[in-house]
Amino acid sequence: MVSALAGWTALGLAAAWFPEAGLAWQGVGILLGVLAAADLLALLALSSPELGGRTHGILLLGTPGRVRLTLTNPTTRHLRLRIHDLHPSAFTVQGLPREIALEAGTTARVDYHLTPSQRGSFVIPGCEIALRSPLGLWSDRRVLTLSTRLRVYPNLARIGRDVLSAMQDPHAAAGERRRPRRGEGAEFHQLRDYHRGDGLRRIDWKATARMRKLIAREYEDERDRHLVFLLDTGRRMRHRDAERSHLDEALTALLTVAFVALAHGDAVGLMTYGGSRRWCAPRKEAQTMRRLLERAYDIEPSLDASDPLQAARELLHRMPRRALVVMITNSRDEDQSGLELAARLLRRRHLLMVADLRESALDRSLEADIEDLPSALRFHAVHGWLATRRRHRERLRHLGVEILDLLPAQLSDALVGRYLAIKRAGRL
């Protein structure tokens, strides 16, 4: 059609020097106008294809995932179109828009890759097509509606060989045997003959009377422990490092440690505070990871101030049994009194670990060269603030609290290492 228009234009230019060509130019123009009108009417009469389905696998933050569109041509006409899915604008897409041709009564599948840039739940309302007319002179933009909900989960790529190797007990690998632990928290293993050196409290008097010899109880480390995450979702967790929010890093670390703990036979639970309120009671069955993902994948940091003391009171009400409580937060000076009161309350019943995140910009400020007065003032301000932060950490350590003061990117490895150390020491 472009060639026809070019020829018609050339014929019009020729009519300026050859008047007899003017009549031909008018005739060709009328013919082209009729063809264009007929082509437009044919386009308006075309029915749109049907969007039969949109399927996708598990979508992980920052990882390309495949999405498949299914289009069906229910008409008796050949259809040519360009298609683009109405995915969230912030996501990166590869493979769209796409030109496709649909023969009468046929079905086509369009695959493309979508890379999410945010966690959470998102709705794709449909897809947009540009339907071509039979002669290709026109295109009609139409929207095919098919609402699909996308769930974007935290990226679990860090649960790999490094974490799995860290799960191996180095003492067991070296051939060492754990000694049975007596007292509170140990669980009964078996009955055996009394040996010299066994305490009187270990004698089972009923079995002794029945067997007419001294029988002792043997205990082993209890596996059915409880690990509960107390996750801050308040405004402090909105800070971003390397394009990832502190809450994103916290969720990745939380799921990583949960995977390790479940592999060690412990029950894992979750409670959030400071924003959206979520509670997932500790469980250790096969579906626990899925439950945690479903409860936590769409959590976003709020604009509210967090209250760790209120969260501690609520957790004590929900968790009467002793557990390892891992609090993940980002605190400031004004938060320390509430954090200390929460620690005093929780440590009465639980073993408490606090992972307090800090911004990498603070470390970079200390490493930067001091070239003028503003940079010197900034250096001393940051240095003083970090010194105050260290004093607060020491106060919590004196209360018997495990403290981690670290960057968000260090959180996963640090939590896994500290959890395994607590397990080996039998402190739960």
mmCIF file with all atom_site columns, N, CA and C in Angstrom, residues 33-56:
data_model
loop_
_atom_site.group_PDB
_atom_site.id
_atom_site.type_symbol
_atom_site.label_atom_id
_atom_site.label_alt_id
_atom_site.label_comp_id
_atom_site.label_asym_id
_atom_site.label_entity_id
_atom_site.label_seq_id
_atom_site.pdbx_PDB_ins_code
_atom_site.Cartn_x
_atom_site.Cartn_y
_atom_site.Cartn_z
_atom_site.occupancy
_atom_site.B_iso_or_equiv
_atom_site.pdbx_formal_charge
_atom_site.auth_seq_id
_atom_site.auth_comp_id
_atom_site.auth_asym_id
_atom_site.auth_atom_id
_atom_site.pdbx_PDB_model_num
ATOM 1  N N  . GLY A 1 33 ? -9.055  5.718   -2.123 1.00 0.00 ? 33 GLY A N  1
ATOM 2  C CA . GLY A 1 33 ? -9.980  6.080   -1.047 1.00 0.00 ? 33 GLY A CA 1
ATOM 3  C C  . GLY A 1 33 ? -11.022 5.005   -0.812 1.00 0.00 ? 33 GLY A C  1
ATOM 4  N N  . VAL A 1 34 ? -11.546 4.437   -1.904 1.00 0.00 ? 34 VAL A N  1
ATOM 5  C CA . VAL A 1 34 ? -12.540 3.363   -1.766 1.00 0.00 ? 34 VAL A CA 1
ATOM 6  C C  . VAL A 1 34 ? -11.918 2.140   -1.091 1.00 0.00 ? 34 VAL A C  1
ATOM 7  N N  . LEU A 1 35 ? -10.674 1.797   -1.520 1.00 0.00 ? 35 LEU A N  1
ATOM 8  C CA . LEU A 1 35 ? -10.002 0.650   -0.898 1.00 0.00 ? 35 LEU A CA 1
ATOM 9  C C  . LEU A 1 35 ? -9.762  0.883   0.589  1.00 0.00 ? 35 LEU A C  1
ATOM 10 N N  . ALA A 1 36 ? -9.340  2.121   0.947  1.00 0.00 ? 36 ALA A N  1
ATOM 11 C CA . ALA A 1 36 ? -9.093  2.410   2.359  1.00 0.00 ? 36 ALA A CA 1
ATOM 12 C C  . ALA A 1 36 ? -10.378 2.334   3.173  1.00 0.00 ? 36 ALA A C  1
ATOM 13 N N  . ALA A 1 37 ? -11.481 2.867   2.633  1.00 0.00 ? 37 ALA A N  1
ATOM 14 C CA . ALA A 1 37 ? -12.761 2.802   3.341  1.00 0.00 ? 37 ALA A CA 1
ATOM 15 C C  . ALA A 1 37 ? -13.232 1.367   3.491  1.00 0.00 ? 37 ALA A C  1
ATOM 16 N N  . ALA A 1 38 ? -13.093 0.585   2.405  1.00 0.00 ? 38 ALA A N  1
ATOM 17 C CA . ALA A 1 38 ? -13.505 -0.814  2.494  1.00 0.00 ? 38 ALA A CA 1
ATOM 18 C C  . ALA A 1 38 ? -12.641 -1.578  3.486  1.00 0.00 ? 38 ALA A C  1
ATOM 19 N N  . ASP A 1 39 ? -11.357 -1.250  3.516  1.00 0.00 ? 39 ASP A N  1
ATOM 20 C CA . ASP A 1 39 ? -10.454 -1.919  4.459  1.00 0.00 ? 39 ASP A CA 1
ATOM 21 C C  . ASP A 1 39 ? -10.811 -1.556  5.898  1.00 0.00 ? 39 ASP A C  1
ATOM 22 N N  . LEU A 1 40 ? -11.191 -0.299  6.136  1.00 0.00 ? 40 LEU A N  1
ATOM 23 C CA . LEU A 1 40 ? -11.583 0.120   7.478  1.00 0.00 ? 40 LEU A CA 1
ATOM 24 C C  . LEU A 1 40 ? -12.872 -0.578  7.905  1.00 0.00 ? 40 LEU A C  1
ATOM 25 N N  . LEU A 1 41 ? -13.845 -0.660  6.998  1.00 0.00 ? 41 LEU A N  1
ATOM 26 C CA . LEU A 1 41 ? -15.091 -1.339  7.336  1.00 0.00 ? 41 LEU A CA 1
ATOM 27 C C  . LEU A 1 41 ? -14.858 -2.818  7.634  1.00 0.00 ? 41 LEU A C  1
ATOM 28 N N  . ALA A 1 42 ? -13.949 -3.428  6.852  1.00 0.00 ? 42 ALA A N  1
ATOM 29 C CA . ALA A 1 42 ? -13.630 -4.837  7.104  1.00 0.00 ? 42 ALA A CA 1
ATOM 30 C C  . ALA A 1 42 ? -12.963 -5.017  8.471  1.00 0.00 ? 42 ALA A C  1
ATOM 31 N N  . LEU A 1 43 ? -12.113 -4.045  8.862  1.00 0.00 ? 43 LEU A N  1
ATOM 32 C CA . LEU A 1 43 ? -11.466 -4.127  10.173 1.00 0.00 ? 43 LEU A CA 1
ATOM 33 C C  . LEU A 1 43 ? -12.491 -4.010  11.291 1.00 0.00 ? 43 LEU A C  1
ATOM 34 N N  . LEU A 1 44 ? -13.427 -3.047  11.171 1.00 0.00 ? 44 LEU A N  1
ATOM 35 C CA . LEU A 1 44 ? -14.437 -2.870  12.207 1.00 0.00 ? 44 LEU A CA 1
ATOM 36 C C  . LEU A 1 44 ? -15.346 -4.084  12.325 1.00 0.00 ? 44 LEU A C  1
ATOM 37 N N  . ALA A 1 45 ? -15.472 -4.827  11.241 1.00 0.00 ? 45 ALA A N  1
ATOM 38 C CA . ALA A 1 45 ? -16.325 -6.023  11.273 1.00 0.00 ? 45 ALA A CA 1
ATOM 39 C C  . ALA A 1 45 ? -15.600 -7.236  11.850 1.00 0.00 ? 45 ALA A C  1
ATOM 40 N N  . LEU A 1 46 ? -14.285 -7.163  11.971 1.00 0.00 ? 46 LEU A N  1
ATOM 41 C CA . LEU A 1 46 ? -13.529 -8.304  12.505 1.00 0.00 ? 46 LEU A CA 1
ATOM 42 C C  . LEU A 1 46 ? -13.790 -8.460  13.995 1.00 0.00 ? 46 LEU A C  1
ATOM 43 N N  . SER A 1 47 ? -13.987 -9.678  14.413 1.00 0.00 ? 47 SER A N  1
ATOM 44 C CA . SER A 1 47 ? -14.120 -9.979  15.843 1.00 0.00 ? 47 SER A CA 1
ATOM 45 C C  . SER A 1 47 ? -12.741 -10.142 16.460 1.00 0.00 ? 47 SER A C  1
ATOM 46 N N  . SER A 1 48 ? -12.641 -9.762  17.713 1.00 0.00 ? 48 SER A N  1
ATOM 47 C CA . SER A 1 48 ? -11.365 -9.896  18.412 1.00 0.00 ? 48 SER A CA 1
ATOM 48 C C  . SER A 1 48 ? -11.098 -11.360 18.757 1.00 0.00 ? 48 SER A C  1
ATOM 49 N N  . PRO A 1 49 ? -9.838  -11.729 18.818 1.00 0.00 ? 49 PRO A N  1
ATOM 50 C CA . PRO A 1 49 ? -9.528  -13.083 19.307 1.00 0.00 ? 49 PRO A CA 1
ATOM 51 C C  . PRO A 1 49 ? -9.858  -13.188 20.792 1.00 0.00 ? 49 PRO A C  1
ATOM 52 N N  . GLU A 1 50 ? -9.927  -14.393 21.276 1.00 0.00 ? 50 GLU A N  1
ATOM 53 C CA . GLU A 1 50 ? -10.242 -14.634 22.677 1.00 0.00 ? 50 GLU A CA 1
ATOM 54 C C  . GLU A 1 50 ? -8.957  -14.934 23.446 1.00 0.00 ? 50 GLU A C  1
ATOM 55 N N  . LEU A 1 51 ? -8.802  -14.261 24.579 1.00 0.00 ? 51 LEU A N  1
ATOM 56 C CA . LEU A 1 51 ? -7.672  -14.540 25.464 1.00 0.00 ? 51 LEU A CA 1
ATOM 57 C C  . LEU A 1 51 ? -8.087  -15.692 26.374 1.00 0.00 ? 51 LEU A C  1
ATOM 58 N N  . GLY A 1 52 ? -7.644  -16.889 26.017 1.00 0.00 ? 52 GLY A N  1
ATOM 59 C CA . GLY A 1 52 ? -8.123  -18.085 26.698 1.00 0.00 ? 52 GLY A CA 1
ATOM 60 C C  . GLY A 1 52 ? -7.492  -18.333 28.043 1.00 0.00 ? 52 GLY A C  1
ATOM 61 N N  . GLY A 1 53 ? -6.297  -17.817 28.275 1.00 0.00 ? 53 GLY A N  1
ATOM 62 C CA . GLY A 1 53 ? -5.653  -18.083 29.560 1.00 0.00 ? 53 GLY A CA 1
ATOM 63 C C  . GLY A 1 53 ? -4.323  -17.395 29.668 1.00 0.00 ? 53 GLY A C  1
ATOM 64 N N  . ARG A 1 54 ? -3.885  -17.254 30.914 1.00 0.00 ? 54 ARG A N  1
ATOM 65 C CA . ARG A 1 54 ? -2.567  -16.713 31.217 1.00 0.00 ? 54 ARG A CA 1
ATOM 66 C C  . ARG A 1 54 ? -2.000  -17.557 32.351 1.00 0.00 ? 54 ARG A C  1
ATOM 67 N N  . THR A 1 55 ? -0.942  -18.266 32.069 1.00 0.00 ? 55 THR A N  1
ATOM 68 C CA . THR A 1 55 ? -0.340  -19.144 33.070 1.00 0.00 ? 55 THR A CA 1
ATOM 69 C C  . THR A 1 55 ? 1.083   -18.678 33.360 1.00 0.00 ? 55 THR A C  1
ATOM 70 N N  . HIS A 1 56 ? 1.533   -18.946 34.574 1.00 0.00 ? 56 HIS A N  1
ATOM 71 C CA . HIS A 1 56 ? 2.890   -18.573 34.965 1.00 0.00 ? 56 HIS A CA 1
ATOM 72 C C  . HIS A 1 56 ? 3.336   -19.480 36.089 1.00 0.00 ? 56 HIS A C  1
#
